[in-house]
Amino acid sequence: MPDTERPDNARLEAFSDGVFAVVITLLALDLKPELTESARDSRTLLWQLASRWPTYLAFVASFSTVLIMWIDHHGILKFARRADTPVLFANGFLMLLTTLVPFTTSLLSAHLMEPSGSMAGALYAGLFVLINVAYNLLWYLLQRQHAPDALEHRLTWHYRLGFPVYLAATVVALWSLPLSLALCAGMWALWSANMRPVHDGV
C-alpha cells in the first residue's frame, strides 16, 4: 500500500510536474497552421486545416500518453518513503526521455502518410521502450524502500509487460504502422485502467 507517512517529496513532485507541463506545451506548438498563400477564402482555409489531420492525430495521441504518464507518475510517488539520490537520478532519467516525446510526435505527424512513416513510427514506439525502462527503474528503487504488497506486485507486472509490448510495437512499425500504434494504444489503455487501484490504494 502507498506509505501515507512518507516524508514530504514536494520538490521531486514539483520538478516532475514542471517537466510534464513543459512537454505538453511543446506538443501544442506543433499545431501551428503552416498554410499556403492560396488559403485566401474560407473553403480553402478549412481544406488546408483538414489536410493536417496527421498532426492533430499525433497530438491527441501523445497528449493522452503524457497525461497518462503524469497521472501514473503521481501515483507511484505515493510509494516513496524518501527521495534519495538513486530515486532522484532515476526520476531525472525518466524526465529526460519524457522531454523527447514532442520530437518523436512531430516526426511521426510529418511522416505518417509518407513511405518514411514506418521508420518514424519505429522511433516513436522505440522512445516508449526507453520510457518503460525508466519507469521500471524508478519503480524498482521505490520498492526497495519497503516490502511490497499485493498491489505493488500487480503494478510490477504491468510495468514489466510494457517492455515487450513496446519493443514489439517498435519492430512491427517497420511493416505495419497502424498495428504498431494500436499496440501502443493498448498499453495506454492498460495504464489508464491501472491508475484507479493506485490512487484508491486498493
Short mmCIF file of N, CA and C in Angstrom, two decimals, residues 4-125:
data_model
loop_
_atom_site.label_atom_id
_atom_site.label_comp_id
_atom_site.label_asym_id
_atom_site.label_seq_id
_atom_site.Cartn_x
_atom_site.Cartn_y
_atom_site.Cartn_z
N THR A 4 1.44 6.43 3.57
CA THR A 4 0.86 7.74 3.85
C THR A 4 1.69 8.54 4.84
N GLU A 5 2.67 7.87 5.48
CA GLU A 5 3.51 8.56 6.45
C GLU A 5 4.87 8.94 5.87
N ARG A 6 5.02 8.89 4.55
CA ARG A 6 6.30 9.19 3.92
C ARG A 6 6.67 10.65 4.14
N PRO A 7 7.97 10.96 4.14
CA PRO A 7 8.39 12.35 4.22
C PRO A 7 7.93 13.12 2.99
N ASP A 8 7.93 14.42 3.11
CA ASP A 8 7.45 15.27 2.01
C ASP A 8 8.43 15.22 0.84
N ASN A 9 7.93 14.79 -0.32
CA ASN A 9 8.74 14.76 -1.55
C ASN A 9 8.28 15.85 -2.51
N ALA A 10 7.89 16.98 -1.93
CA ALA A 10 7.28 18.05 -2.73
C ALA A 10 8.21 18.55 -3.84
N ARG A 11 9.51 18.66 -3.56
CA ARG A 11 10.43 19.18 -4.58
C ARG A 11 10.54 18.24 -5.76
N LEU A 12 10.60 16.94 -5.48
CA LEU A 12 10.66 15.95 -6.55
C LEU A 12 9.40 16.01 -7.41
N GLU A 13 8.24 16.07 -6.77
CA GLU A 13 6.98 16.11 -7.50
C GLU A 13 6.83 17.42 -8.26
N ALA A 14 7.25 18.53 -7.65
CA ALA A 14 7.12 19.83 -8.31
C ALA A 14 7.99 19.90 -9.56
N PHE A 15 9.23 19.39 -9.45
CA PHE A 15 10.12 19.37 -10.61
C PHE A 15 9.52 18.53 -11.73
N SER A 16 9.04 17.34 -11.37
CA SER A 16 8.47 16.43 -12.37
C SER A 16 7.22 17.03 -13.01
N ASP A 17 6.36 17.64 -12.20
CA ASP A 17 5.15 18.26 -12.73
C ASP A 17 5.51 19.37 -13.72
N GLY A 18 6.57 20.11 -13.41
CA GLY A 18 7.01 21.18 -14.30
C GLY A 18 7.47 20.63 -15.65
N VAL A 19 8.18 19.51 -15.61
CA VAL A 19 8.65 18.90 -16.85
C VAL A 19 7.47 18.41 -17.69
N PHE A 20 6.53 17.74 -17.05
CA PHE A 20 5.36 17.26 -17.78
C PHE A 20 4.58 18.43 -18.39
N ALA A 21 4.47 19.53 -17.65
CA ALA A 21 3.74 20.70 -18.17
C ALA A 21 4.43 21.28 -19.39
N VAL A 22 5.76 21.36 -19.35
CA VAL A 22 6.51 21.89 -20.49
C VAL A 22 6.36 20.97 -21.70
N VAL A 23 6.42 19.67 -21.48
CA VAL A 23 6.30 18.70 -22.58
C VAL A 23 4.94 18.84 -23.26
N ILE A 24 3.88 18.96 -22.49
CA ILE A 24 2.54 19.11 -23.07
C ILE A 24 2.44 20.42 -23.84
N THR A 25 3.07 21.47 -23.33
CA THR A 25 3.07 22.75 -24.03
C THR A 25 3.80 22.64 -25.37
N LEU A 26 4.93 21.95 -25.37
CA LEU A 26 5.69 21.78 -26.61
C LEU A 26 4.91 20.97 -27.64
N LEU A 27 4.10 20.03 -27.17
CA LEU A 27 3.27 19.25 -28.10
C LEU A 27 2.31 20.17 -28.85
N ALA A 28 1.76 21.14 -28.14
CA ALA A 28 0.79 22.06 -28.75
C ALA A 28 1.45 22.98 -29.77
N LEU A 29 2.73 23.26 -29.63
CA LEU A 29 3.42 24.16 -30.56
C LEU A 29 3.46 23.59 -31.97
N ASP A 30 3.35 22.29 -32.10
CA ASP A 30 3.39 21.66 -33.43
C ASP A 30 2.08 21.85 -34.18
N LEU A 31 1.09 22.46 -33.54
CA LEU A 31 -0.21 22.66 -34.17
C LEU A 31 -0.27 23.94 -35.00
N LYS A 32 0.85 24.63 -35.18
CA LYS A 32 0.83 25.87 -35.96
C LYS A 32 0.28 25.59 -37.36
N PRO A 33 -0.49 26.54 -37.93
CA PRO A 33 -1.23 26.29 -39.18
C PRO A 33 -0.40 25.87 -40.38
N GLU A 34 0.70 26.58 -40.68
CA GLU A 34 1.52 26.31 -41.87
C GLU A 34 0.66 26.29 -43.14
N LEU A 35 -0.08 27.36 -43.34
CA LEU A 35 -0.95 27.47 -44.51
C LEU A 35 -0.21 28.11 -45.69
N THR A 36 -0.62 27.75 -46.90
CA THR A 36 -0.01 28.35 -48.09
C THR A 36 -0.73 29.65 -48.42
N GLU A 37 -0.18 30.40 -49.35
CA GLU A 37 -0.78 31.68 -49.72
C GLU A 37 -2.13 31.51 -50.42
N SER A 38 -2.44 30.31 -50.87
CA SER A 38 -3.71 30.08 -51.56
C SER A 38 -4.90 30.07 -50.62
N ALA A 39 -4.64 30.02 -49.30
CA ALA A 39 -5.72 29.97 -48.32
C ALA A 39 -6.29 31.37 -48.11
N ARG A 40 -6.95 31.89 -49.13
CA ARG A 40 -7.49 33.25 -49.07
C ARG A 40 -9.01 33.26 -48.89
N ASP A 41 -9.63 32.11 -49.00
CA ASP A 41 -11.08 32.04 -48.77
C ASP A 41 -11.35 30.95 -47.74
N SER A 42 -12.56 30.97 -47.19
CA SER A 42 -12.90 30.07 -46.08
C SER A 42 -12.79 28.61 -46.47
N ARG A 43 -13.25 28.27 -47.68
CA ARG A 43 -13.25 26.87 -48.10
C ARG A 43 -11.82 26.33 -48.20
N THR A 44 -10.93 27.09 -48.81
CA THR A 44 -9.53 26.66 -48.94
C THR A 44 -8.86 26.58 -47.58
N LEU A 45 -9.19 27.53 -46.72
CA LEU A 45 -8.61 27.53 -45.37
C LEU A 45 -9.00 26.25 -44.63
N LEU A 46 -10.28 25.91 -44.67
CA LEU A 46 -10.75 24.72 -43.97
C LEU A 46 -10.13 23.46 -44.58
N TRP A 47 -10.00 23.44 -45.91
CA TRP A 47 -9.42 22.27 -46.57
C TRP A 47 -7.96 22.08 -46.15
N GLN A 48 -7.21 23.18 -46.11
CA GLN A 48 -5.80 23.08 -45.72
C GLN A 48 -5.66 22.68 -44.26
N LEU A 49 -6.55 23.19 -43.41
CA LEU A 49 -6.51 22.79 -42.00
C LEU A 49 -6.85 21.31 -41.85
N ALA A 50 -7.86 20.85 -42.60
CA ALA A 50 -8.26 19.45 -42.52
C ALA A 50 -7.18 18.51 -43.04
N SER A 51 -6.39 18.99 -43.99
CA SER A 51 -5.34 18.14 -44.57
C SER A 51 -4.22 17.87 -43.58
N ARG A 52 -4.22 18.58 -42.48
CA ARG A 52 -3.19 18.37 -41.47
C ARG A 52 -3.65 17.41 -40.38
N TRP A 53 -4.61 16.56 -40.70
CA TRP A 53 -5.14 15.63 -39.71
C TRP A 53 -4.08 14.73 -39.07
N PRO A 54 -3.00 14.34 -39.79
CA PRO A 54 -1.98 13.53 -39.09
C PRO A 54 -1.37 14.26 -37.89
N THR A 55 -1.22 15.59 -38.02
CA THR A 55 -0.67 16.37 -36.91
C THR A 55 -1.62 16.35 -35.72
N TYR A 56 -2.92 16.51 -35.99
CA TYR A 56 -3.90 16.51 -34.91
C TYR A 56 -3.98 15.13 -34.24
N LEU A 57 -3.92 14.08 -35.07
CA LEU A 57 -3.98 12.72 -34.53
C LEU A 57 -2.79 12.44 -33.62
N ALA A 58 -1.60 12.81 -34.09
CA ALA A 58 -0.39 12.59 -33.30
C ALA A 58 -0.42 13.41 -32.01
N PHE A 59 -0.97 14.63 -32.10
CA PHE A 59 -1.07 15.49 -30.91
C PHE A 59 -1.98 14.87 -29.86
N VAL A 60 -3.17 14.45 -30.28
CA VAL A 60 -4.13 13.87 -29.33
C VAL A 60 -3.56 12.60 -28.70
N ALA A 61 -2.93 11.76 -29.53
CA ALA A 61 -2.37 10.51 -29.01
C ALA A 61 -1.26 10.79 -28.00
N SER A 62 -0.36 11.71 -28.34
CA SER A 62 0.77 11.98 -27.45
C SER A 62 0.34 12.78 -26.22
N PHE A 63 -0.63 13.69 -26.38
CA PHE A 63 -1.14 14.41 -25.22
C PHE A 63 -1.74 13.42 -24.23
N SER A 64 -2.54 12.49 -24.74
CA SER A 64 -3.16 11.48 -23.88
C SER A 64 -2.10 10.63 -23.19
N THR A 65 -1.05 10.29 -23.95
CA THR A 65 0.03 9.47 -23.39
C THR A 65 0.76 10.18 -22.27
N VAL A 66 1.12 11.44 -22.51
CA VAL A 66 1.84 12.21 -21.49
C VAL A 66 0.95 12.42 -20.27
N LEU A 67 -0.35 12.64 -20.50
CA LEU A 67 -1.28 12.80 -19.38
C LEU A 67 -1.31 11.53 -18.54
N ILE A 68 -1.39 10.36 -19.21
CA ILE A 68 -1.38 9.09 -18.50
C ILE A 68 -0.07 8.90 -17.74
N MET A 69 1.04 9.26 -18.39
CA MET A 69 2.35 9.15 -17.74
C MET A 69 2.41 10.01 -16.49
N TRP A 70 1.87 11.22 -16.58
CA TRP A 70 1.89 12.14 -15.43
C TRP A 70 1.05 11.59 -14.28
N ILE A 71 -0.16 11.11 -14.60
CA ILE A 71 -1.03 10.56 -13.55
C ILE A 71 -0.39 9.33 -12.93
N ASP A 72 0.20 8.47 -13.75
CA ASP A 72 0.84 7.27 -13.26
C ASP A 72 2.05 7.61 -12.40
N HIS A 73 2.83 8.60 -12.84
CA HIS A 73 4.00 9.06 -12.09
C HIS A 73 3.56 9.59 -10.72
N HIS A 74 2.48 10.37 -10.71
CA HIS A 74 1.95 10.89 -9.45
C HIS A 74 1.55 9.75 -8.52
N GLY A 75 0.98 8.69 -9.11
CA GLY A 75 0.54 7.57 -8.30
C GLY A 75 1.67 6.79 -7.68
N ILE A 76 2.73 6.50 -8.47
CA ILE A 76 3.80 5.67 -7.91
C ILE A 76 4.64 6.43 -6.89
N LEU A 77 4.66 7.77 -6.97
CA LEU A 77 5.41 8.53 -5.98
C LEU A 77 4.77 8.44 -4.60
N LYS A 78 3.53 7.99 -4.55
CA LYS A 78 2.89 7.78 -3.25
C LYS A 78 3.57 6.65 -2.47
N PHE A 79 4.32 5.81 -3.20
CA PHE A 79 5.02 4.70 -2.55
C PHE A 79 6.41 5.11 -2.06
N ALA A 80 6.83 6.33 -2.35
CA ALA A 80 8.18 6.77 -1.98
C ALA A 80 8.23 7.16 -0.50
N ARG A 81 9.13 6.54 0.22
CA ARG A 81 9.34 6.92 1.61
C ARG A 81 10.34 8.07 1.72
N ARG A 82 11.23 8.13 0.76
CA ARG A 82 12.21 9.22 0.75
C ARG A 82 12.72 9.39 -0.68
N ALA A 83 13.01 10.63 -1.03
CA ALA A 83 13.56 10.92 -2.36
C ALA A 83 15.08 10.91 -2.24
N ASP A 84 15.68 9.69 -2.18
CA ASP A 84 17.12 9.59 -2.04
C ASP A 84 17.80 9.79 -3.40
N THR A 85 19.11 9.78 -3.41
CA THR A 85 19.86 10.08 -4.64
C THR A 85 19.54 9.13 -5.79
N PRO A 86 19.51 7.80 -5.59
CA PRO A 86 19.16 6.91 -6.71
C PRO A 86 17.79 7.23 -7.30
N VAL A 87 16.82 7.51 -6.43
CA VAL A 87 15.47 7.84 -6.90
C VAL A 87 15.49 9.13 -7.70
N LEU A 88 16.24 10.12 -7.25
CA LEU A 88 16.32 11.40 -7.96
C LEU A 88 16.93 11.23 -9.35
N PHE A 89 17.99 10.43 -9.44
CA PHE A 89 18.63 10.21 -10.75
C PHE A 89 17.72 9.39 -11.67
N ALA A 90 17.06 8.37 -11.12
CA ALA A 90 16.14 7.57 -11.93
C ALA A 90 14.99 8.43 -12.43
N ASN A 91 14.48 9.30 -11.57
CA ASN A 91 13.40 10.20 -11.97
C ASN A 91 13.90 11.19 -13.02
N GLY A 92 15.13 11.66 -12.87
CA GLY A 92 15.70 12.57 -13.86
C GLY A 92 15.86 11.90 -15.22
N PHE A 93 16.24 10.62 -15.22
CA PHE A 93 16.34 9.85 -16.47
C PHE A 93 14.98 9.75 -17.14
N LEU A 94 13.94 9.50 -16.35
CA LEU A 94 12.59 9.43 -16.88
C LEU A 94 12.17 10.78 -17.46
N MET A 95 12.50 11.88 -16.78
CA MET A 95 12.14 13.20 -17.27
C MET A 95 12.88 13.53 -18.57
N LEU A 96 14.14 13.10 -18.67
CA LEU A 96 14.92 13.31 -19.89
C LEU A 96 14.21 12.67 -21.09
N LEU A 97 13.79 11.43 -20.93
CA LEU A 97 13.12 10.73 -22.02
C LEU A 97 11.75 11.35 -22.31
N THR A 98 11.07 11.81 -21.28
CA THR A 98 9.75 12.42 -21.46
C THR A 98 9.84 13.67 -22.33
N THR A 99 10.92 14.43 -22.18
CA THR A 99 11.07 15.65 -22.98
C THR A 99 11.26 15.37 -24.46
N LEU A 100 11.55 14.10 -24.83
CA LEU A 100 11.73 13.75 -26.23
C LEU A 100 10.41 13.40 -26.92
N VAL A 101 9.33 13.26 -26.15
CA VAL A 101 8.04 12.91 -26.74
C VAL A 101 7.58 13.92 -27.80
N PRO A 102 7.71 15.25 -27.56
CA PRO A 102 7.32 16.20 -28.61
C PRO A 102 8.10 16.00 -29.91
N PHE A 103 9.38 15.66 -29.81
CA PHE A 103 10.20 15.46 -31.01
C PHE A 103 9.70 14.27 -31.83
N THR A 104 9.51 13.12 -31.16
CA THR A 104 9.07 11.94 -31.90
C THR A 104 7.63 12.11 -32.39
N THR A 105 6.83 12.87 -31.66
CA THR A 105 5.46 13.16 -32.10
C THR A 105 5.47 13.99 -33.37
N SER A 106 6.30 15.04 -33.40
CA SER A 106 6.41 15.89 -34.58
C SER A 106 6.93 15.09 -35.77
N LEU A 107 7.88 14.21 -35.51
CA LEU A 107 8.43 13.36 -36.57
C LEU A 107 7.36 12.44 -37.14
N LEU A 108 6.56 11.85 -36.25
CA LEU A 108 5.51 10.94 -36.69
C LEU A 108 4.44 11.67 -37.49
N SER A 109 4.02 12.84 -37.02
CA SER A 109 2.97 13.58 -37.72
C SER A 109 3.43 14.04 -39.10
N ALA A 110 4.72 14.36 -39.24
CA ALA A 110 5.24 14.84 -40.52
C ALA A 110 5.41 13.71 -41.52
N HIS A 111 5.59 12.48 -41.06
CA HIS A 111 5.88 11.36 -41.96
C HIS A 111 4.81 10.28 -41.96
N LEU A 112 3.70 10.53 -41.25
CA LEU A 112 2.68 9.50 -41.08
C LEU A 112 2.18 8.94 -42.40
N MET A 113 2.00 9.80 -43.40
CA MET A 113 1.44 9.37 -44.69
C MET A 113 2.52 9.19 -45.76
N GLU A 114 3.78 9.19 -45.36
CA GLU A 114 4.89 9.05 -46.29
C GLU A 114 5.50 7.65 -46.17
N PRO A 115 6.28 7.23 -47.18
CA PRO A 115 6.97 5.93 -47.08
C PRO A 115 7.88 5.85 -45.85
N SER A 116 8.36 7.00 -45.40
CA SER A 116 9.23 7.04 -44.22
C SER A 116 8.45 6.91 -42.92
N GLY A 117 7.11 6.80 -43.02
CA GLY A 117 6.28 6.72 -41.82
C GLY A 117 6.60 5.53 -40.95
N SER A 118 7.02 4.42 -41.56
CA SER A 118 7.34 3.23 -40.77
C SER A 118 8.53 3.48 -39.85
N MET A 119 9.55 4.17 -40.36
CA MET A 119 10.71 4.47 -39.52
C MET A 119 10.35 5.49 -38.44
N ALA A 120 9.54 6.50 -38.81
CA ALA A 120 9.10 7.48 -37.82
C ALA A 120 8.30 6.80 -36.72
N GLY A 121 7.45 5.83 -37.12
CA GLY A 121 6.67 5.08 -36.14
C GLY A 121 7.54 4.23 -35.24
N ALA A 122 8.58 3.65 -35.80
CA ALA A 122 9.50 2.83 -35.00
C ALA A 122 10.23 3.69 -33.98
N LEU A 123 10.63 4.88 -34.38
CA LEU A 123 11.30 5.79 -33.44
C LEU A 123 10.34 6.25 -32.36
N TYR A 124 9.09 6.48 -32.75
CA TYR A 124 8.05 6.90 -31.80
C TYR A 124 7.82 5.81 -30.75
N ALA A 125 7.60 4.58 -31.22
CA ALA A 125 7.38 3.46 -30.29
C ALA A 125 8.66 3.13 -29.51
#
